[in-house]
Short mmCIF file of C-alpha atoms in Angstrom, two decimals:
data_model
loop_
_atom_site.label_atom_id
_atom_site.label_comp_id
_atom_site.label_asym_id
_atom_site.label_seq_id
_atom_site.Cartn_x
_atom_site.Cartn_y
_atom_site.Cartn_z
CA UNK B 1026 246.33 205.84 127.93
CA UNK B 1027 244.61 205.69 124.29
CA UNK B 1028 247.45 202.66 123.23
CA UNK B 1029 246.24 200.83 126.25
CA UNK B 1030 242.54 201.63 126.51
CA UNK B 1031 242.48 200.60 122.76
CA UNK B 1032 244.07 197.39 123.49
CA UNK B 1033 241.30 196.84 125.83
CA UNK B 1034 238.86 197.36 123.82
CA UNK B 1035 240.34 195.28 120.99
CA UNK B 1036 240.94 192.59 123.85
CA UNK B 1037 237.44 192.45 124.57
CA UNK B 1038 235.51 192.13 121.23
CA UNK B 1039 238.43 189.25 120.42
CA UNK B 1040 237.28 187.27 124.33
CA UNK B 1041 233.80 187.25 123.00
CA UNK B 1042 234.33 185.49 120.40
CA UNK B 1043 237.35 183.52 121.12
CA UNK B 1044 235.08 182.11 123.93
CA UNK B 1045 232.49 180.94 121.81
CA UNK B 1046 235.21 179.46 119.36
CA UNK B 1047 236.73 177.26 122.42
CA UNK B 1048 233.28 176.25 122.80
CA UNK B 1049 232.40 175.36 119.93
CA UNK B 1050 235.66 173.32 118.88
CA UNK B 1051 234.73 171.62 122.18
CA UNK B 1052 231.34 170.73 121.92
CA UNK B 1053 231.99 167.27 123.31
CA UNK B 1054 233.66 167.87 126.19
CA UNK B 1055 232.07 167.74 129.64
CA UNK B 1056 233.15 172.27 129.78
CA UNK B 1057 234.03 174.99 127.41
CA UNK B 1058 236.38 177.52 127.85
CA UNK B 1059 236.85 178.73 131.37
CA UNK B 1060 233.56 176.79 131.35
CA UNK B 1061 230.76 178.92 130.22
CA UNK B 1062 228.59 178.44 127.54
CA UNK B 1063 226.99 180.61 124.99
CA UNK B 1064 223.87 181.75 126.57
CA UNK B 1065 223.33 184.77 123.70
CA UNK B 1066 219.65 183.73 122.66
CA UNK B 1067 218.05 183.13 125.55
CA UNK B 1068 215.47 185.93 125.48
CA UNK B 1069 213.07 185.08 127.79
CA UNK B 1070 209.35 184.67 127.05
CA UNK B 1071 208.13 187.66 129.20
CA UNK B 1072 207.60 190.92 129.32
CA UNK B 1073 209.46 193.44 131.47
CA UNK B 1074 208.47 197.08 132.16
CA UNK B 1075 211.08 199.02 134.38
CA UNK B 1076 211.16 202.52 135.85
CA UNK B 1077 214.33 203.87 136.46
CA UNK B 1078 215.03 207.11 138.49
CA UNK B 1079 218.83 208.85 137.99
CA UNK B 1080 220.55 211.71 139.33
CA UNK B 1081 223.76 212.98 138.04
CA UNK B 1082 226.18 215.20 138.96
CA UNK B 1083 228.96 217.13 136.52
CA UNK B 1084 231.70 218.47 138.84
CA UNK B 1085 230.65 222.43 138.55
CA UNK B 1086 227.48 222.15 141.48
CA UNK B 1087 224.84 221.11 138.29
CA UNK B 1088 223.06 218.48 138.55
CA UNK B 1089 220.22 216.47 136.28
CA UNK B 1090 216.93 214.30 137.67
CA UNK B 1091 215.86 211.80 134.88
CA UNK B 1092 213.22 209.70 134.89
CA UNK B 1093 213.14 206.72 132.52
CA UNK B 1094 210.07 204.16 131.31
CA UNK B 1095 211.67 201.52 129.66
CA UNK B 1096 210.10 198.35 128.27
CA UNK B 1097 211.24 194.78 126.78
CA UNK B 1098 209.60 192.60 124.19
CA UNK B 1099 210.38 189.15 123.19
CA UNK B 1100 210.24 189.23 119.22
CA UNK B 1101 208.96 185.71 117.14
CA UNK B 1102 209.01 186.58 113.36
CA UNK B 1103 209.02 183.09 111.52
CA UNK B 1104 212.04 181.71 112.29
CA UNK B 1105 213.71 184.48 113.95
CA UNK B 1106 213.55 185.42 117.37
CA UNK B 1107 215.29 188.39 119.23
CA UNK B 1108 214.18 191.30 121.64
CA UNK B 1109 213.13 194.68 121.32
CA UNK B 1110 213.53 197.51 123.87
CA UNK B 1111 212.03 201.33 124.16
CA UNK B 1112 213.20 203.65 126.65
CA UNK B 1113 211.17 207.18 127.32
CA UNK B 1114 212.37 209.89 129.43
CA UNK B 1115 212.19 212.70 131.08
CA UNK B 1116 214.59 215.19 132.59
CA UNK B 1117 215.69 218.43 134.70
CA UNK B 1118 218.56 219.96 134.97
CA UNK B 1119 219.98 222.34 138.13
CA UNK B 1120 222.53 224.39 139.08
CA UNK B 1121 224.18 227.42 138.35
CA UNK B 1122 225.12 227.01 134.16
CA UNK B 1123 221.02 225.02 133.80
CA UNK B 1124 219.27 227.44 131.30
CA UNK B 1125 217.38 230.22 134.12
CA UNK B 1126 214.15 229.50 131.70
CA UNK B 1127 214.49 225.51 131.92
CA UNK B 1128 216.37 225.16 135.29
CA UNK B 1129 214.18 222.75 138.06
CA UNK B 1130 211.57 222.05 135.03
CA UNK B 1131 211.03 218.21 133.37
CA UNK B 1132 211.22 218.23 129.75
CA UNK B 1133 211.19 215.24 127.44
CA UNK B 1134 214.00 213.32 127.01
CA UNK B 1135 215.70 210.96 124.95
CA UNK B 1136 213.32 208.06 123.25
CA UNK B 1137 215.48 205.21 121.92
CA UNK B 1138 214.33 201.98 120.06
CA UNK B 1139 216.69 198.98 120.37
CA UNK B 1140 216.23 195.42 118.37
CA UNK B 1141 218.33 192.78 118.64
CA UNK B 1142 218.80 188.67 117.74
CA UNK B 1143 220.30 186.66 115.24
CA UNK B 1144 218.79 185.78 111.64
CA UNK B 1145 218.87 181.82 110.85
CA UNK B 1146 221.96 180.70 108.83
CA UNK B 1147 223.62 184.07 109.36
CA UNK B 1148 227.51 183.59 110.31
CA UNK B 1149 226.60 180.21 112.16
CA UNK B 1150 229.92 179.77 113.50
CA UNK B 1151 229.54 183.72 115.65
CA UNK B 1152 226.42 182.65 117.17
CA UNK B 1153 226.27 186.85 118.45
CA UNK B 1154 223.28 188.84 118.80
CA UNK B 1155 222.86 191.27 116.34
CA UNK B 1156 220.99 194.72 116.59
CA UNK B 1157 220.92 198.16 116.14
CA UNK B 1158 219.16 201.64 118.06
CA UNK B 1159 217.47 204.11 116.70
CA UNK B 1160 217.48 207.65 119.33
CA UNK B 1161 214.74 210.04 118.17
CA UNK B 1162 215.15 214.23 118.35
CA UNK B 1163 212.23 214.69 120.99
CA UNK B 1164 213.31 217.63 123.84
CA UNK B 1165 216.61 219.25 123.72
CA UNK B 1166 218.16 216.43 121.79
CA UNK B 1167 217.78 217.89 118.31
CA UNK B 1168 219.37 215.49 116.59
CA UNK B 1169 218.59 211.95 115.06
CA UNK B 1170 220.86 208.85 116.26
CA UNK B 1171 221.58 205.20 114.32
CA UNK B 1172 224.05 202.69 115.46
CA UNK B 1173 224.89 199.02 114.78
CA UNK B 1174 225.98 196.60 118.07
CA UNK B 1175 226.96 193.34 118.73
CA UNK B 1176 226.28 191.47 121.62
CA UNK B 1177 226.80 188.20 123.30
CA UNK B 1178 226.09 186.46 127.15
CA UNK B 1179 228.29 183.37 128.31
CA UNK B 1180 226.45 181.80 131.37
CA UNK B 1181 228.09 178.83 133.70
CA UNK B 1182 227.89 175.38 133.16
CA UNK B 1183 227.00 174.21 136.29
CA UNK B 1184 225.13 177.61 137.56
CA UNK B 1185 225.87 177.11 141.51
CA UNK B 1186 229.74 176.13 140.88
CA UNK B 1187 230.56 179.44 140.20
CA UNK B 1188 230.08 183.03 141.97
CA UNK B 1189 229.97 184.62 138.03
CA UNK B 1190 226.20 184.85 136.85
CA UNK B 1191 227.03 186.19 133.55
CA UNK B 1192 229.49 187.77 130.89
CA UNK B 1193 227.47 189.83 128.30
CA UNK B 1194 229.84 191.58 126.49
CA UNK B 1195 228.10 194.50 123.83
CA UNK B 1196 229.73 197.07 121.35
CA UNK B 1197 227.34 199.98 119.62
CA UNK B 1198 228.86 202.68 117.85
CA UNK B 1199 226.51 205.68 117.64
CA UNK B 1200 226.16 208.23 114.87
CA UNK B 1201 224.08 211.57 114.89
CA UNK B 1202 223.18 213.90 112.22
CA UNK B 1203 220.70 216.51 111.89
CA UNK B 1204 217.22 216.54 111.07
CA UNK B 1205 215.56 218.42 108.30
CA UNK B 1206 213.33 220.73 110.94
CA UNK B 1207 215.32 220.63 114.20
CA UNK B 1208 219.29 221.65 112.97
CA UNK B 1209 221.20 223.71 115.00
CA UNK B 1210 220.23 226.80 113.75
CA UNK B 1211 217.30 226.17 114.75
CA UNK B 1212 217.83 224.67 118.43
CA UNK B 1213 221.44 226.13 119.10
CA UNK B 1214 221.44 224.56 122.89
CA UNK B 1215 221.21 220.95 121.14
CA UNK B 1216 224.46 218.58 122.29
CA UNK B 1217 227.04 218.35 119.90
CA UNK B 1218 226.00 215.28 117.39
CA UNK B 1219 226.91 211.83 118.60
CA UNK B 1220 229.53 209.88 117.09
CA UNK B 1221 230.72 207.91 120.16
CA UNK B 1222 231.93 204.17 120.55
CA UNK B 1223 229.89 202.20 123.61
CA UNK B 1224 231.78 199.41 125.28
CA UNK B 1225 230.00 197.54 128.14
CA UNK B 1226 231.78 194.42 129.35
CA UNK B 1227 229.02 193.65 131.47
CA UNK B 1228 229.82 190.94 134.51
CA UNK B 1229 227.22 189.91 137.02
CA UNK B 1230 228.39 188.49 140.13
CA UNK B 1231 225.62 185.85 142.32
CA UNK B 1232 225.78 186.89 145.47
CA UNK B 1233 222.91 185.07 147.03
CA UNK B 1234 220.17 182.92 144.84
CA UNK B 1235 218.00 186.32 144.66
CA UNK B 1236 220.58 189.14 144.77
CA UNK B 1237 223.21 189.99 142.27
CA UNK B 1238 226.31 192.67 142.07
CA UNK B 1239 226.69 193.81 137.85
CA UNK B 1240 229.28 196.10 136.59
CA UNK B 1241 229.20 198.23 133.46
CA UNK B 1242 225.69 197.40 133.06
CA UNK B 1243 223.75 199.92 133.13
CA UNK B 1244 227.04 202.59 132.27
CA UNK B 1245 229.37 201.69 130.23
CA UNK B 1246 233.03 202.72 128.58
CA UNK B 1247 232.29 205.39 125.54
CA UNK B 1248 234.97 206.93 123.12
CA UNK B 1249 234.30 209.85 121.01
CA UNK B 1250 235.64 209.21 117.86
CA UNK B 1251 234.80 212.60 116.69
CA UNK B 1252 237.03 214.90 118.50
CA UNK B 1253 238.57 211.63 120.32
CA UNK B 1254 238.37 211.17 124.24
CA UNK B 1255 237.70 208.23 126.45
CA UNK B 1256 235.05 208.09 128.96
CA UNK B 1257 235.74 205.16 131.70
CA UNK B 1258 233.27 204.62 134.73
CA UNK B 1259 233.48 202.37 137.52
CA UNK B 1260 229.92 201.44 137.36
CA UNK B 1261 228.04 198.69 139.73
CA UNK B 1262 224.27 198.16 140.17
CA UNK B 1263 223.01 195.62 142.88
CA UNK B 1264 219.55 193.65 142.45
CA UNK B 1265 217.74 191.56 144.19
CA UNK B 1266 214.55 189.14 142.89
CA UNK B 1267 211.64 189.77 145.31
CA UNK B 1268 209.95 187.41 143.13
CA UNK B 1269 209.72 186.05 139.56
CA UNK B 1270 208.00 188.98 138.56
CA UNK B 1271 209.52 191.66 140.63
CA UNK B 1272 213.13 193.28 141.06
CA UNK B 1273 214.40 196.10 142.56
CA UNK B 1274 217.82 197.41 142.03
CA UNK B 1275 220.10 200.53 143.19
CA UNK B 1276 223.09 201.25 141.64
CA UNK B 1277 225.90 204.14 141.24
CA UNK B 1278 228.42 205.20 138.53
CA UNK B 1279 231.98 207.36 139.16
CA UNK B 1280 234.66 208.91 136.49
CA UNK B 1281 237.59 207.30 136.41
CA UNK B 1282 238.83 208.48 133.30
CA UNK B 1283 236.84 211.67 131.71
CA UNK B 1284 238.88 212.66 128.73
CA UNK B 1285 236.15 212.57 127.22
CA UNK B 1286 233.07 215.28 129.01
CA UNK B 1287 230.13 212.90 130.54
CA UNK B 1288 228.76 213.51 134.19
CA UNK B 1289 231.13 212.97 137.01
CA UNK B 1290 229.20 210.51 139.29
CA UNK B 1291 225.43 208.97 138.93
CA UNK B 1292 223.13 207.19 141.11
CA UNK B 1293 220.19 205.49 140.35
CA UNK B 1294 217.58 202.61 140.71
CA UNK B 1295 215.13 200.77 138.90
CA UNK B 1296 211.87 198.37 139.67
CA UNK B 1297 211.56 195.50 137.28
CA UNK B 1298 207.80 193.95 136.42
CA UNK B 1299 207.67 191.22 134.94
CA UNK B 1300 204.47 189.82 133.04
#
């Protein structure tokens, strides 16, 4: 299972860019490879504020409520452009191993900070979003997180020829470590520090000019390259545009492959503003 998950994996960073090399060495044709085109810097010139609403479920009757602000911000900086996106949370956990002193009562979550784009003149011939997150130690999660991803979207050429929206492929590879005044001496109940692979080979599917099917969007494929262990969901999200400024979306999330320990199923939904 790791020989073949890892030739996914491999298989999918390579498709990102192999795609954008087809296009590229075919820049005068009427389509690129399986004709999409690079659609990676297209960030939009609004702002979005979403709030998301989860609950998840981990096999042994426990069960966690989060809720999650999270908020997107096209970036201009001379001649670089990109986006930036904070998420803010809160959460609960329940069940029969939840802490008896925390059990049914919201605490603060995980903040994150995520920036991404592409510098002028840097590896022209990639044309892939560059980025990295930042998750801060605020709640139970005692423990700073960095890590570097690359991203990319391929879009149709001819948007209404084909039932794909979008292929936004992204890798991030996550690394913990402690913080001076929060180790685990000092908060023993803190999760065991991150060091985990993120693989979301995010497709979006049209299935009517305002409503859209995406998979391993919101969830995506993790590998713990500390102790080792895959994580693979089957993850799909439907939306559907009420307007240009407003979305709404419901979506769920089930183990397939937990060698790996995450949560066993998830559902959730979101509302989108746009402004």
């Amino acid at each position: 299972m790791k020989i073949v998950l890892s030739f996914l994996c491999s298989f999918f960073v390579v498709l990102a860019h192999n795609s954008l090399a087809q296009e590229v060495a075919t820049e005068a044709q009427q389509y690129s490879f399986w004709e999409l085109k690079n659609d990676s810097f297209n960030y939009g010139e609004q702002s979005i504020l979403e709030l998301w609403a989860y609950q998840n479920g981990y096999g042994n009757n426990d069960l966690s409520d989060i809720y999650k602000l999270r908020f997107y911000q096209p970036l201009s900086i001379h001649q670089w452009k990109g986006m930036m996106r904070i998420d803010t949370a809160i959460s609960s956990t329940w069940g029969p191993n939840a802490p008896g002193q925390s059990s049914g009562q919201f605490s603060a979550g995980n903040t994150m900070l995520t920036i991404w784009g592409m510098p002028p003149g840097f590896l022209p011939a990639w044309n892939l979003n560059l980025g990295g997150r930042i998750i801060f130690p605020f709640g139970n999660n005692g423990q700073w997180a960095v890590g570097p991803q690359v991203s990319a979207s391929f879009v149709p050429q001819i948007s209404n020829k084909f039932i794909l929206s979008d292929f936004s492929p992204l890798v991030r590879y996550m690394y913990g470590f402690d913080s001076k005044n929060n180790s685990f001496a000092i908060n023993p109940s803190q999760p065991p520090l991150l060091r985990t692979l993120q693989l979301f080979p995010t497709v979006g599917l049209q299935l009517s000019r305002s409503t859209q099917i995406r998979f391993w969007d919101e969830n995506g494929i993790l590998y713990n390259s500390a102790g080792g262990g895959w994580f693979v969901p089957l993850d799909a999200m439907v939306t559907h545009s009420i307007n240009k400024h407003l979305l709404f979306a419901v979506g769920a999330s089930k183990a397939v492959v937990q060698t790996f320990q995450s949560y066993d199923w998830s559902i959730y939904g979101k509302i989108s503003i746009r402004f």
